[in-house]
Amino acid sequence: MEENIAIKQKTYIILGSFLVAAFIIGIAGALQAPTLSRYLAEDVKVNPYQVGLFYSINAIAGIVVSFLLAQYSDNKGIRRNIILFCCLMGIGNCITFALSRQYLILVTVGIFFSALTSAAMPQIFASAREYTDQTGRNVVVFNGILRAQLSLAWVIGPPLSFALAVNYGFTVMYLSAAAMFFVALLIVFLFFPAIRRPATVKKQHEQKEKIFSNRNVLLLFIASISMGTANMMYLIDMPLYINSILPGSPSLPGHLMGIAAAIEIPAMLIASMLVPRFGNKNLICFAVICGIIFYIGIIYTQNERMLIALQLFNGLFIGIVASIGLIYFQDLLPGRPGVASTLFNNCMSCSVILAGMLQGAITANFDHHVIYEIALAMISVSFVFCLLIGKSPRIKVRS
């Protein structure tokens, strides 16, 4: 009996460590991302084109390195050790940005560290999945709770990021992020299980289906990239735009991101519960309509209260798309959840690359309003593509 109690306590501690580590690493990321464009523009003093180029190179490097580390971890790597390595790289990344203001160093050494750091969160999700499978826990429920930690981190992180950057400077802000990675490293080292797995065996009979021969998948893929690109253009440009129209509110961008993230959490949970009643397509279309309203509002208002109020539509847009987008891909590719998940993640990565290139080129030649006009056009195009998606094949609801 005592042995069983001890095992249960150990299990709860490990599961709790997954949640805490995900939250802290999420905070570290949410400290850095919101102020990056302002940091590059104000402290590094680069032009808008270089800001966009930095985001694109960073995204490409992250895709390549995360894929390579994922391949290694699936074959023979112990995920706990990989996560520890990623946390160390996160500390190196933050220190580089805290101490250097040379664009060439940041776009090489900084991005190298950043790319290696980016694999931390996927590896935490994979490790948590392995552990919950081994211990017989409800994988779906725990995965949902784990994902909620990231949204919660983005409620707290952006306002804290701007508060630190505005009041104490970017050096203190990046050193604070480094401290977060160090705390996460300790949690992983002390509590994460070292799960050894046999090398992945490839299934010889697995058929290589051409994904994009599925018309619905292709439509959703294009729509997702269009929505993601619009959102990333907003995230990259918004701190600079707010600084130009409301220079007396330096912390406002962080508050806007935090409010949107706070709305996203209930939006995700409620949207997931409404799928059986309204269907993926209707919910996605509703989300896109919210996105259209949001970008129209951004174009035509420069009032602080209105910008805050518009975050309701932004939060609904992002929350529903983030929650339902992956489910929608999985429904359109029944029996291939791994391929569907990868496809959804690739949409987001492609969006970052496109947004970085577009934002830099547009801002260098036009004013900020053009960014949001193009984003509105992209959201409108995605709405048309979503309407063209046919019915999903019927699948059994998984418990």
mmCIF file of C-alpha atoms in Angstrom:
data_model
loop_
_atom_site.group_PDB
_atom_site.id
_atom_site.type_symbol
_atom_site.label_atom_id
_atom_site.label_comp_id
_atom_site.label_asym_id
_atom_site.label_seq_id
_atom_site.Cartn_x
_atom_site.Cartn_y
_atom_site.Cartn_z
ATOM 1 C CA MET A 1 0.000 0.000 0.000
ATOM 2 C CA GLU A 2 2.757 2.442 0.962
ATOM 3 C CA GLU A 3 4.613 1.542 -2.210
ATOM 4 C CA ASN A 4 1.535 2.341 -4.328
ATOM 5 C CA ILE A 5 1.105 5.679 -2.568
ATOM 6 C CA ALA A 6 4.758 6.518 -3.207
ATOM 7 C CA ILE A 7 4.396 5.625 -6.896
ATOM 8 C CA LYS A 8 1.285 7.816 -7.205
ATOM 9 C CA GLN A 9 3.038 10.712 -5.491
ATOM 10 C CA LYS A 10 6.009 10.369 -7.828
ATOM 11 C CA THR A 11 3.675 10.307 -10.831
ATOM 12 C CA TYR A 12 1.891 13.473 -9.713
ATOM 13 C CA ILE A 13 5.219 15.212 -9.122
ATOM 14 C CA ILE A 14 6.426 14.311 -12.625
ATOM 15 C CA LEU A 15 3.149 15.385 -14.239
ATOM 16 C CA GLY A 16 3.281 18.627 -12.271
ATOM 17 C CA SER A 17 6.864 19.202 -13.404
ATOM 18 C CA PHE A 18 5.727 18.979 -17.033
ATOM 19 C CA LEU A 19 3.135 21.692 -16.416
ATOM 20 C CA VAL A 20 5.510 23.976 -14.506
ATOM 21 C CA ALA A 21 8.345 23.565 -17.025
ATOM 22 C CA ALA A 22 6.019 24.281 -19.964
ATOM 23 C CA PHE A 23 4.693 27.385 -18.207
ATOM 24 C CA ILE A 24 8.147 28.735 -17.326
ATOM 25 C CA ILE A 25 9.585 28.107 -20.809
ATOM 26 C CA GLY A 26 6.425 29.705 -22.201
ATOM 27 C CA ILE A 27 7.069 32.751 -19.997
ATOM 28 C CA ALA A 28 10.671 32.904 -21.248
ATOM 29 C CA GLY A 29 9.449 32.905 -24.844
ATOM 30 C CA ALA A 30 6.684 35.411 -24.110
ATOM 31 C CA LEU A 31 9.258 37.749 -22.564
ATOM 32 C CA GLN A 32 11.369 37.784 -25.732
ATOM 33 C CA ALA A 33 8.973 37.612 -28.675
ATOM 34 C CA PRO A 34 6.711 40.671 -28.090
ATOM 35 C CA THR A 35 9.566 43.186 -27.840
ATOM 36 C CA LEU A 36 11.893 41.692 -30.446
ATOM 37 C CA SER A 37 10.943 44.056 -33.275
ATOM 38 C CA ARG A 38 11.297 47.095 -30.999
ATOM 39 C CA TYR A 39 14.617 45.781 -29.664
ATOM 40 C CA LEU A 40 15.978 45.408 -33.203
ATOM 41 C CA ALA A 41 14.660 48.810 -34.294
ATOM 42 C CA GLU A 42 15.599 50.860 -31.209
ATOM 43 C CA ASP A 43 18.630 49.200 -29.633
ATOM 44 C CA VAL A 44 20.246 47.483 -32.614
ATOM 45 C CA LYS A 45 19.071 50.331 -34.895
ATOM 46 C CA VAL A 46 18.327 48.305 -38.024
ATOM 47 C CA ASN A 47 15.895 49.179 -40.800
ATOM 48 C CA PRO A 48 12.469 47.522 -41.236
ATOM 49 C CA TYR A 49 13.764 45.233 -43.974
ATOM 50 C CA GLN A 50 16.409 43.838 -41.602
ATOM 51 C CA VAL A 51 13.765 43.337 -38.911
ATOM 52 C CA GLY A 52 11.659 41.238 -41.286
ATOM 53 C CA LEU A 53 14.715 39.351 -42.540
ATOM 54 C CA PHE A 54 15.647 38.444 -38.976
ATOM 55 C CA TYR A 55 12.207 36.911 -38.345
ATOM 56 C CA SER A 56 12.364 34.908 -41.583
ATOM 57 C CA ILE A 57 15.860 33.525 -40.972
ATOM 58 C CA ASN A 58 14.933 32.706 -37.385
ATOM 59 C CA ALA A 59 11.831 30.785 -38.506
ATOM 60 C CA ILE A 60 13.691 28.820 -41.196
ATOM 61 C CA ALA A 61 16.462 27.883 -38.757
ATOM 62 C CA GLY A 62 13.872 26.826 -36.174
ATOM 63 C CA ILE A 63 12.082 24.558 -38.671
ATOM 64 C CA VAL A 64 15.304 22.828 -39.755
ATOM 65 C CA VAL A 65 16.809 22.368 -36.284
ATOM 66 C CA SER A 66 13.539 21.267 -34.647
ATOM 67 C CA PHE A 67 13.054 18.673 -37.390
ATOM 68 C CA LEU A 68 16.584 17.309 -36.980
ATOM 69 C CA LEU A 69 16.274 17.127 -33.192
ATOM 70 C CA ALA A 70 12.852 15.506 -33.524
ATOM 71 C CA GLN A 71 14.298 12.850 -35.836
ATOM 72 C CA TYR A 72 17.126 12.193 -33.408
ATOM 73 C CA SER A 73 14.841 12.018 -30.376
ATOM 74 C CA ASP A 74 12.378 9.670 -32.099
ATOM 75 C CA ASN A 75 15.180 7.301 -33.081
ATOM 76 C CA LYS A 76 17.502 7.081 -30.086
ATOM 77 C CA GLY A 77 17.677 10.284 -28.074
ATOM 78 C CA ILE A 78 16.463 10.610 -24.465
ATOM 79 C CA ARG A 79 14.081 13.549 -24.561
ATOM 80 C CA ARG A 80 14.967 14.697 -21.048
ATOM 81 C CA ASN A 81 18.581 15.255 -22.117
ATOM 82 C CA ILE A 82 17.474 17.063 -25.281
ATOM 83 C CA ILE A 83 15.233 19.390 -23.247
ATOM 84 C CA LEU A 84 18.124 20.119 -20.882
ATOM 85 C CA PHE A 85 20.305 20.943 -23.893
ATOM 86 C CA CYS A 86 17.591 23.230 -25.326
ATOM 87 C CA CYS A 87 17.295 25.089 -22.002
ATOM 88 C CA LEU A 88 21.055 25.645 -21.985
ATOM 89 C CA MET A 89 20.817 27.021 -25.513
ATOM 90 C CA GLY A 90 17.975 29.276 -24.333
ATOM 91 C CA ILE A 91 20.235 30.714 -21.648
ATOM 92 C CA GLY A 92 22.963 31.266 -24.260
ATOM 93 C CA ASN A 93 20.459 32.950 -26.583
ATOM 94 C CA CYS A 94 19.204 35.349 -23.907
ATOM 95 C CA ILE A 95 22.733 36.269 -22.792
ATOM 96 C CA THR A 96 23.719 36.939 -26.418
ATOM 97 C CA PHE A 97 20.801 39.337 -26.877
ATOM 98 C CA ALA A 98 21.418 40.938 -23.474
ATOM 99 C CA LEU A 99 25.083 41.718 -24.130
ATOM 100 C CA SER A 100 25.302 42.290 -27.900
ATOM 101 C CA ARG A 101 23.840 44.994 -30.114
ATOM 102 C CA GLN A 102 25.574 43.841 -33.310
ATOM 103 C CA TYR A 103 23.076 42.707 -35.954
ATOM 104 C CA LEU A 104 25.556 40.287 -37.545
ATOM 105 C CA ILE A 105 26.130 38.512 -34.214
ATOM 106 C CA LEU A 106 22.414 38.372 -33.440
ATOM 107 C CA VAL A 107 21.456 37.056 -36.891
ATOM 108 C CA THR A 108 24.118 34.308 -36.692
ATOM 109 C CA VAL A 109 25.027 33.320 -33.132
ATOM 110 C CA GLY A 110 21.726 34.524 -31.694
ATOM 111 C CA ILE A 111 19.614 32.680 -34.251
ATOM 112 C CA PHE A 112 21.769 29.553 -33.854
ATOM 113 C CA PHE A 113 20.982 29.483 -30.119
ATOM 114 C CA SER A 114 17.348 30.416 -30.765
ATOM 115 C CA ALA A 115 16.861 27.588 -33.274
ATOM 116 C CA LEU A 116 18.190 25.018 -30.817
ATOM 117 C CA THR A 117 16.010 26.491 -28.068
ATOM 118 C CA SER A 118 12.857 26.238 -30.211
ATOM 119 C CA ALA A 119 12.845 22.432 -29.937
ATOM 120 C CA ALA A 120 12.320 22.550 -26.149
ATOM 121 C CA MET A 121 8.548 22.865 -26.144
ATOM 122 C CA PRO A 122 7.806 20.165 -28.792
ATOM 123 C CA GLN A 123 10.104 17.818 -26.866
ATOM 124 C CA ILE A 124 8.229 18.542 -23.622
ATOM 125 C CA PHE A 125 4.942 17.662 -25.328
ATOM 126 C CA ALA A 126 6.454 14.476 -26.764
ATOM 127 C CA SER A 127 7.971 13.476 -23.411
ATOM 128 C CA ALA A 128 4.689 14.153 -21.624
ATOM 129 C CA ARG A 129 2.851 12.022 -24.190
ATOM 130 C CA GLU A 130 5.259 9.122 -23.654
ATOM 131 C CA TYR A 131 4.968 9.349 -19.881
ATOM 132 C CA THR A 132 1.165 9.566 -19.821
ATOM 133 C CA ASP A 133 0.998 6.583 -22.180
ATOM 134 C CA GLN A 134 3.264 4.577 -19.888
ATOM 135 C CA THR A 135 1.349 5.474 -16.722
ATOM 136 C CA GLY A 136 -2.117 4.989 -18.220
ATOM 137 C CA ARG A 137 -3.213 8.604 -17.789
ATOM 138 C CA ASN A 138 -5.748 10.375 -20.002
ATOM 139 C CA VAL A 139 -3.499 11.658 -22.775
ATOM 140 C CA VAL A 140 -6.059 14.019 -24.322
ATOM 141 C CA VAL A 141 -6.947 15.746 -21.049
ATOM 142 C CA PHE A 142 -3.346 16.174 -19.915
ATOM 143 C CA ASN A 143 -2.278 17.422 -23.342
ATOM 144 C CA GLY A 144 -5.021 20.061 -23.177
ATOM 145 C CA ILE A 145 -3.921 21.185 -19.710
ATOM 146 C CA LEU A 146 -0.313 21.312 -20.911
ATOM 147 C CA ARG A 147 -1.252 23.476 -23.895
ATOM 148 C CA ALA A 148 -3.182 25.820 -21.615
ATOM 149 C CA GLN A 149 0.096 26.595 -19.822
ATOM 150 C CA LEU A 150 1.390 28.267 -22.988
ATOM 151 C CA SER A 151 -1.679 30.477 -23.313
ATOM 152 C CA LEU A 152 -1.440 31.374 -19.638
ATOM 153 C CA ALA A 153 2.236 32.247 -20.120
ATOM 154 C CA TRP A 154 1.229 34.618 -22.908
ATOM 155 C CA VAL A 155 -1.247 36.336 -20.608
ATOM 156 C CA ILE A 156 1.556 37.190 -18.194
ATOM 157 C CA GLY A 157 4.627 37.363 -20.440
ATOM 158 C CA PRO A 158 3.951 40.246 -22.873
ATOM 159 C CA PRO A 159 2.920 42.872 -20.272
ATOM 160 C CA LEU A 160 5.889 41.825 -18.121
ATOM 161 C CA SER A 161 8.177 41.986 -21.162
ATOM 162 C CA PHE A 162 7.248 45.569 -21.996
ATOM 163 C CA ALA A 163 7.332 46.605 -18.338
ATOM 164 C CA LEU A 164 10.887 45.304 -17.988
ATOM 165 C CA ALA A 165 12.049 46.705 -21.339
ATOM 166 C CA VAL A 166 10.523 50.153 -20.787
ATOM 167 C CA ASN A 167 11.508 50.589 -17.147
ATOM 168 C CA TYR A 168 14.808 48.721 -16.923
ATOM 169 C CA GLY A 169 15.971 48.187 -20.505
ATOM 170 C CA PHE A 170 16.339 45.221 -22.837
ATOM 171 C CA THR A 171 19.420 43.880 -21.041
ATOM 172 C CA VAL A 172 17.442 43.279 -17.840
ATOM 173 C CA MET A 173 14.537 41.846 -19.832
ATOM 174 C CA TYR A 174 16.736 39.276 -21.615
ATOM 175 C CA LEU A 175 18.575 38.359 -18.407
ATOM 176 C CA SER A 176 15.169 37.766 -16.790
ATOM 177 C CA ALA A 177 14.304 35.389 -19.642
ATOM 178 C CA ALA A 178 17.649 33.641 -19.103
ATOM 179 C CA ALA A 179 16.705 33.172 -15.441
ATOM 180 C CA MET A 180 13.434 31.542 -16.537
ATOM 181 C CA PHE A 181 15.325 29.059 -18.710
ATOM 182 C CA PHE A 182 17.654 28.302 -15.792
ATOM 183 C CA VAL A 183 14.700 27.549 -13.478
ATOM 184 C CA ALA A 184 13.171 25.328 -16.187
ATOM 185 C CA LEU A 185 16.500 23.537 -16.589
ATOM 186 C CA LEU A 186 16.559 22.741 -12.853
ATOM 187 C CA ILE A 187 12.987 21.408 -12.952
ATOM 188 C CA VAL A 188 13.750 19.186 -15.943
ATOM 189 C CA PHE A 189 16.986 17.930 -14.351
ATOM 190 C CA LEU A 190 15.374 17.154 -10.982
ATOM 191 C CA PHE A 191 11.966 15.790 -11.957
ATOM 192 C CA PHE A 192 11.669 14.772 -15.628
ATOM 193 C CA PRO A 193 11.836 11.021 -16.315
ATOM 194 C CA ALA A 194 14.605 9.670 -18.545
ATOM 195 C CA ILE A 195 12.529 7.487 -20.860
ATOM 196 C CA ARG A 196 14.531 5.181 -23.114
ATOM 197 C CA ARG A 197 12.880 4.069 -26.315
ATOM 198 C CA PRO A 198 13.845 1.539 -28.967
ATOM 199 C CA ALA A 199 14.769 2.828 -32.380
ATOM 200 C CA THR A 200 11.796 3.671 -34.554
ATOM 201 C CA VAL A 201 10.817 0.834 -36.879
ATOM 202 C CA LYS A 202 9.562 1.981 -40.236
ATOM 203 C CA LYS A 203 6.435 0.275 -41.473
ATOM 204 C CA GLN A 204 7.079 -1.235 -44.861
ATOM 205 C CA HIS A 205 3.404 -1.505 -45.738
ATOM 206 C CA GLU A 206 2.672 2.170 -45.006
ATOM 207 C CA GLN A 207 1.277 3.799 -48.102
ATOM 208 C CA LYS A 208 2.607 7.157 -49.191
ATOM 209 C CA GLU A 209 -0.526 9.091 -49.888
ATOM 210 C CA LYS A 210 -0.195 12.386 -51.683
ATOM 211 C CA ILE A 211 -1.613 14.772 -49.110
ATOM 212 C CA PHE A 212 -2.381 17.643 -51.439
ATOM 213 C CA SER A 213 -4.366 15.442 -53.786
ATOM 214 C CA ASN A 214 -7.027 15.945 -51.110
ATOM 215 C CA ARG A 215 -8.727 19.170 -52.239
ATOM 216 C CA ASN A 216 -10.048 20.013 -48.782
ATOM 217 C CA VAL A 217 -6.613 19.644 -47.190
ATOM 218 C CA LEU A 218 -5.087 21.920 -49.820
ATOM 219 C CA LEU A 219 -7.760 24.574 -49.261
ATOM 220 C CA LEU A 220 -7.325 24.469 -45.495
ATOM 221 C CA PHE A 221 -3.530 24.561 -45.855
ATOM 222 C CA ILE A 222 -3.668 27.734 -47.971
ATOM 223 C CA ALA A 223 -6.264 29.315 -45.675
ATOM 224 C CA SER A 224 -4.178 28.514 -42.577
ATOM 225 C CA ILE A 225 -1.011 30.010 -44.044
ATOM 226 C CA SER A 226 -2.952 33.125 -45.043
ATOM 227 C CA MET A 227 -4.453 33.521 -41.559
ATOM 228 C CA GLY A 228 -1.152 32.785 -39.843
ATOM 229 C CA THR A 229 0.761 35.250 -42.002
ATOM 230 C CA ALA A 230 -1.726 38.033 -41.251
ATOM 231 C CA ASN A 231 -1.476 37.326 -37.528
ATOM 232 C CA MET A 232 2.336 37.242 -37.545
ATOM 233 C CA MET A 233 2.520 40.503 -39.513
ATOM 234 C CA TYR A 234 0.390 42.050 -36.777
ATOM 235 C CA LEU A 235 2.562 40.649 -33.974
ATOM 236 C CA ILE A 236 5.781 41.834 -35.630
ATOM 237 C CA ASP A 237 4.550 45.296 -36.588
ATOM 238 C CA MET A 238 2.145 46.172 -33.783
ATOM 239 C CA PRO A 239 4.743 47.279 -31.176
ATOM 240 C CA LEU A 240 6.294 49.610 -33.758
ATOM 241 C CA TYR A 241 2.901 50.855 -34.954
ATOM 242 C CA ILE A 242 1.647 51.564 -31.418
ATOM 243 C CA ASN A 243 4.873 53.398 -30.644
ATOM 244 C CA SER A 244 4.338 55.646 -33.684
ATOM 245 C CA ILE A 245 0.661 56.523 -33.046
ATOM 246 C CA LEU A 246 0.627 56.435 -29.229
ATOM 247 C CA PRO A 247 4.188 57.199 -28.081
ATOM 248 C CA GLY A 248 2.907 57.998 -24.602
ATOM 249 C CA SER A 249 1.805 54.370 -24.047
ATOM 250 C CA PRO A 250 5.013 52.307 -24.250
ATOM 251 C CA SER A 251 3.524 49.359 -22.338
ATOM 252 C CA LEU A 252 0.295 49.195 -24.365
ATOM 253 C CA PRO A 253 1.515 46.519 -26.858
ATOM 254 C CA GLY A 254 2.248 44.141 -23.988
ATOM 255 C CA HIS A 255 -1.192 44.748 -22.485
ATOM 256 C CA LEU A 256 -2.866 44.156 -25.858
ATOM 257 C CA MET A 257 -1.059 40.828 -26.298
ATOM 258 C CA GLY A 258 -1.863 39.792 -22.741
ATOM 259 C CA ILE A 259 -5.569 40.640 -23.098
ATOM 260 C CA ALA A 260 -5.784 38.722 -26.387
ATOM 261 C CA ALA A 261 -4.067 35.698 -24.816
ATOM 262 C CA ALA A 262 -6.459 35.820 -21.843
ATOM 263 C CA ILE A 263 -9.420 35.693 -24.247
ATOM 264 C CA GLU A 264 -7.824 32.873 -26.243
ATOM 265 C CA ILE A 265 -7.882 30.425 -23.301
ATOM 266 C CA PRO A 266 -11.684 30.258 -22.850
ATOM 267 C CA ALA A 267 -12.134 30.590 -26.625
ATOM 268 C CA MET A 268 -10.040 27.430 -27.141
ATOM 269 C CA LEU A 269 -11.890 25.434 -24.490
ATOM 270 C CA ILE A 270 -15.374 26.530 -25.572
ATOM 271 C CA ALA A 271 -14.622 26.006 -29.273
ATOM 272 C CA SER A 272 -13.467 22.439 -28.593
ATOM 273 C CA MET A 273 -16.745 21.701 -26.805
ATOM 274 C CA LEU A 274 -18.809 23.230 -29.624
ATOM 275 C CA VAL A 275 -17.257 21.158 -32.423
ATOM 276 C CA PRO A 276 -19.835 18.326 -32.203
ATOM 277 C CA ARG A 277 -22.708 20.818 -32.427
ATOM 278 C CA PHE A 278 -21.502 23.320 -35.039
ATOM 279 C CA GLY A 279 -18.697 21.515 -36.866
ATOM 280 C CA ASN A 280 -15.142 22.557 -37.664
ATOM 281 C CA LYS A 281 -16.013 24.518 -40.789
ATOM 282 C CA ASN A 282 -18.618 26.760 -39.170
ATOM 283 C CA LEU A 283 -16.395 27.508 -36.186
ATOM 284 C CA ILE A 284 -13.397 28.308 -38.388
ATOM 285 C CA CYS A 285 -15.538 30.594 -40.557
ATOM 286 C CA PHE A 286 -16.838 32.375 -37.437
ATOM 287 C CA ALA A 287 -13.246 32.845 -36.260
ATOM 288 C CA VAL A 288 -12.208 34.313 -39.618
ATOM 289 C CA ILE A 289 -15.138 36.766 -39.477
ATOM 290 C CA CYS A 290 -13.857 37.872 -36.056
ATOM 291 C CA GLY A 291 -10.433 38.325 -37.660
ATOM 292 C CA ILE A 292 -11.883 40.475 -40.428
ATOM 293 C CA ILE A 293 -13.644 42.696 -37.869
ATOM 294 C CA PHE A 294 -10.416 42.994 -35.887
ATOM 295 C CA TYR A 295 -8.273 44.117 -38.822
ATOM 296 C CA ILE A 296 -10.896 46.577 -40.046
ATOM 297 C CA GLY A 297 -10.849 48.057 -36.548
ATOM 298 C CA ILE A 298 -7.049 48.238 -36.469
ATOM 299 C CA ILE A 299 -7.025 50.130 -39.779
ATOM 300 C CA TYR A 300 -9.588 52.721 -38.761
ATOM 301 C CA THR A 301 -8.848 53.429 -35.084
ATOM 302 C CA GLN A 302 -5.966 54.966 -33.182
ATOM 303 C CA ASN A 303 -7.805 55.137 -29.859
ATOM 304 C CA GLU A 304 -6.297 53.194 -26.944
ATOM 305 C CA ARG A 305 -9.645 52.017 -25.551
ATOM 306 C CA MET A 306 -10.834 50.869 -28.964
ATOM 307 C CA LEU A 307 -7.592 48.946 -29.518
ATOM 308 C CA ILE A 308 -8.149 47.197 -26.190
ATOM 309 C CA ALA A 309 -11.792 46.422 -27.055
ATOM 310 C CA LEU A 310 -10.743 44.991 -30.434
ATOM 311 C CA GLN A 311 -8.701 42.332 -28.643
ATOM 312 C CA LEU A 312 -11.974 40.486 -28.022
ATOM 313 C CA PHE A 313 -12.188 39.742 -31.757
ATOM 314 C CA ASN A 314 -8.460 39.066 -31.992
ATOM 315 C CA GLY A 315 -8.615 36.609 -29.083
ATOM 316 C CA LEU A 316 -11.612 34.785 -30.559
ATOM 317 C CA PHE A 317 -9.929 34.627 -33.964
ATOM 318 C CA ILE A 318 -6.611 33.234 -32.726
ATOM 319 C CA GLY A 319 -8.080 31.050 -29.973
ATOM 320 C CA ILE A 320 -10.564 29.257 -32.216
ATOM 321 C CA VAL A 321 -8.129 28.812 -35.116
ATOM 322 C CA ALA A 322 -5.410 27.494 -32.777
ATOM 323 C CA SER A 323 -7.853 25.091 -31.139
ATOM 324 C CA ILE A 324 -9.848 23.895 -34.140
ATOM 325 C CA GLY A 325 -7.202 24.159 -36.880
ATOM 326 C CA LEU A 326 -5.315 21.037 -35.792
ATOM 327 C CA ILE A 327 -8.560 19.100 -35.222
ATOM 328 C CA TYR A 328 -9.771 20.132 -38.678
ATOM 329 C CA PHE A 329 -6.613 18.825 -40.367
ATOM 330 C CA GLN A 330 -6.947 15.563 -38.445
ATOM 331 C CA ASP A 331 -10.578 15.180 -39.511
ATOM 332 C CA LEU A 332 -9.644 15.789 -43.138
ATOM 333 C CA LEU A 333 -6.858 13.176 -42.846
ATOM 334 C CA PRO A 334 -8.499 10.393 -40.802
ATOM 335 C CA GLY A 335 -6.056 7.775 -39.593
ATOM 336 C CA ARG A 336 -3.040 10.061 -40.082
ATOM 337 C CA PRO A 337 -2.907 12.283 -36.972
ATOM 338 C CA GLY A 338 0.879 12.589 -37.112
ATOM 339 C CA VAL A 339 0.851 13.874 -40.692
ATOM 340 C CA ALA A 340 -2.025 16.225 -39.875
ATOM 341 C CA SER A 341 -0.219 17.654 -36.840
ATOM 342 C CA THR A 342 2.971 18.189 -38.837
ATOM 343 C CA LEU A 343 1.009 19.878 -41.610
ATOM 344 C CA PHE A 344 -0.643 22.258 -39.146
ATOM 345 C CA ASN A 345 2.697 23.134 -37.544
ATOM 346 C CA ASN A 346 4.244 23.695 -40.975
ATOM 347 C CA CYS A 347 1.473 26.193 -41.761
ATOM 348 C CA MET A 348 2.480 28.218 -38.728
ATOM 349 C CA SER A 349 6.183 28.033 -39.580
ATOM 350 C CA CYS A 350 5.567 29.088 -43.186
ATOM 351 C CA SER A 351 3.469 31.970 -41.901
ATOM 352 C CA VAL A 352 6.356 33.283 -39.811
ATOM 353 C CA ILE A 353 8.695 33.185 -42.814
ATOM 354 C CA LEU A 354 6.229 34.942 -45.134
ATOM 355 C CA ALA A 355 5.272 37.500 -42.501
ATOM 356 C CA GLY A 356 8.895 38.376 -41.829
ATOM 357 C CA MET A 357 9.631 38.992 -45.493
ATOM 358 C CA LEU A 358 6.392 40.898 -46.164
ATOM 359 C CA GLN A 359 6.537 43.052 -43.056
ATOM 360 C CA GLY A 360 10.097 44.148 -43.717
ATOM 361 C CA ALA A 361 9.526 44.942 -47.389
ATOM 362 C CA ILE A 362 6.200 46.738 -46.838
ATOM 363 C CA THR A 363 7.302 48.841 -43.853
ATOM 364 C CA ALA A 364 10.470 49.887 -45.670
ATOM 365 C CA ASN A 365 8.421 51.356 -48.537
ATOM 366 C CA PHE A 366 5.012 52.226 -47.063
ATOM 367 C CA ASP A 367 3.447 53.255 -43.761
ATOM 368 C CA HIS A 368 2.142 50.869 -41.118
ATOM 369 C CA HIS A 369 -1.468 51.000 -42.349
ATOM 370 C CA VAL A 370 -0.530 49.086 -45.494
ATOM 371 C CA ILE A 371 0.550 46.146 -43.289
ATOM 372 C CA TYR A 372 -2.950 45.842 -41.850
ATOM 373 C CA GLU A 373 -4.675 46.424 -45.184
ATOM 374 C CA ILE A 374 -2.726 43.508 -46.663
ATOM 375 C CA ALA A 375 -3.438 41.434 -43.546
ATOM 376 C CA LEU A 376 -7.160 42.185 -43.973
ATOM 377 C CA ALA A 377 -6.977 41.080 -47.607
ATOM 378 C CA MET A 378 -5.260 37.830 -46.596
ATOM 379 C CA ILE A 379 -7.867 37.110 -43.924
ATOM 380 C CA SER A 380 -10.638 37.758 -46.458
ATOM 381 C CA VAL A 381 -9.018 35.361 -48.935
ATOM 382 C CA SER A 382 -8.740 32.705 -46.222
ATOM 383 C CA PHE A 383 -12.472 33.102 -45.531
ATOM 384 C CA VAL A 384 -13.246 32.293 -49.177
ATOM 385 C CA PHE A 385 -11.015 29.199 -49.056
ATOM 386 C CA CYS A 386 -12.668 28.036 -45.826
ATOM 387 C CA LEU A 387 -16.104 28.355 -47.435
ATOM 388 C CA LEU A 388 -14.941 26.145 -50.327
ATOM 389 C CA ILE A 389 -13.928 23.269 -48.029
ATOM 390 C CA GLY A 390 -16.304 20.337 -48.362
ATOM 391 C CA LYS A 391 -17.648 18.061 -45.646
ATOM 392 C CA SER A 392 -15.158 16.127 -43.543
ATOM 393 C CA PRO A 393 -15.337 12.348 -43.672
ATOM 394 C CA ARG A 394 -17.160 10.841 -40.715
ATOM 395 C CA ILE A 395 -14.837 9.614 -37.996
ATOM 396 C CA LYS A 396 -15.337 8.091 -34.600
ATOM 397 C CA VAL A 397 -15.013 10.487 -31.704
ATOM 398 C CA ARG A 398 -12.011 9.505 -29.592
ATOM 399 C CA SER A 399 -12.395 9.575 -25.829
#
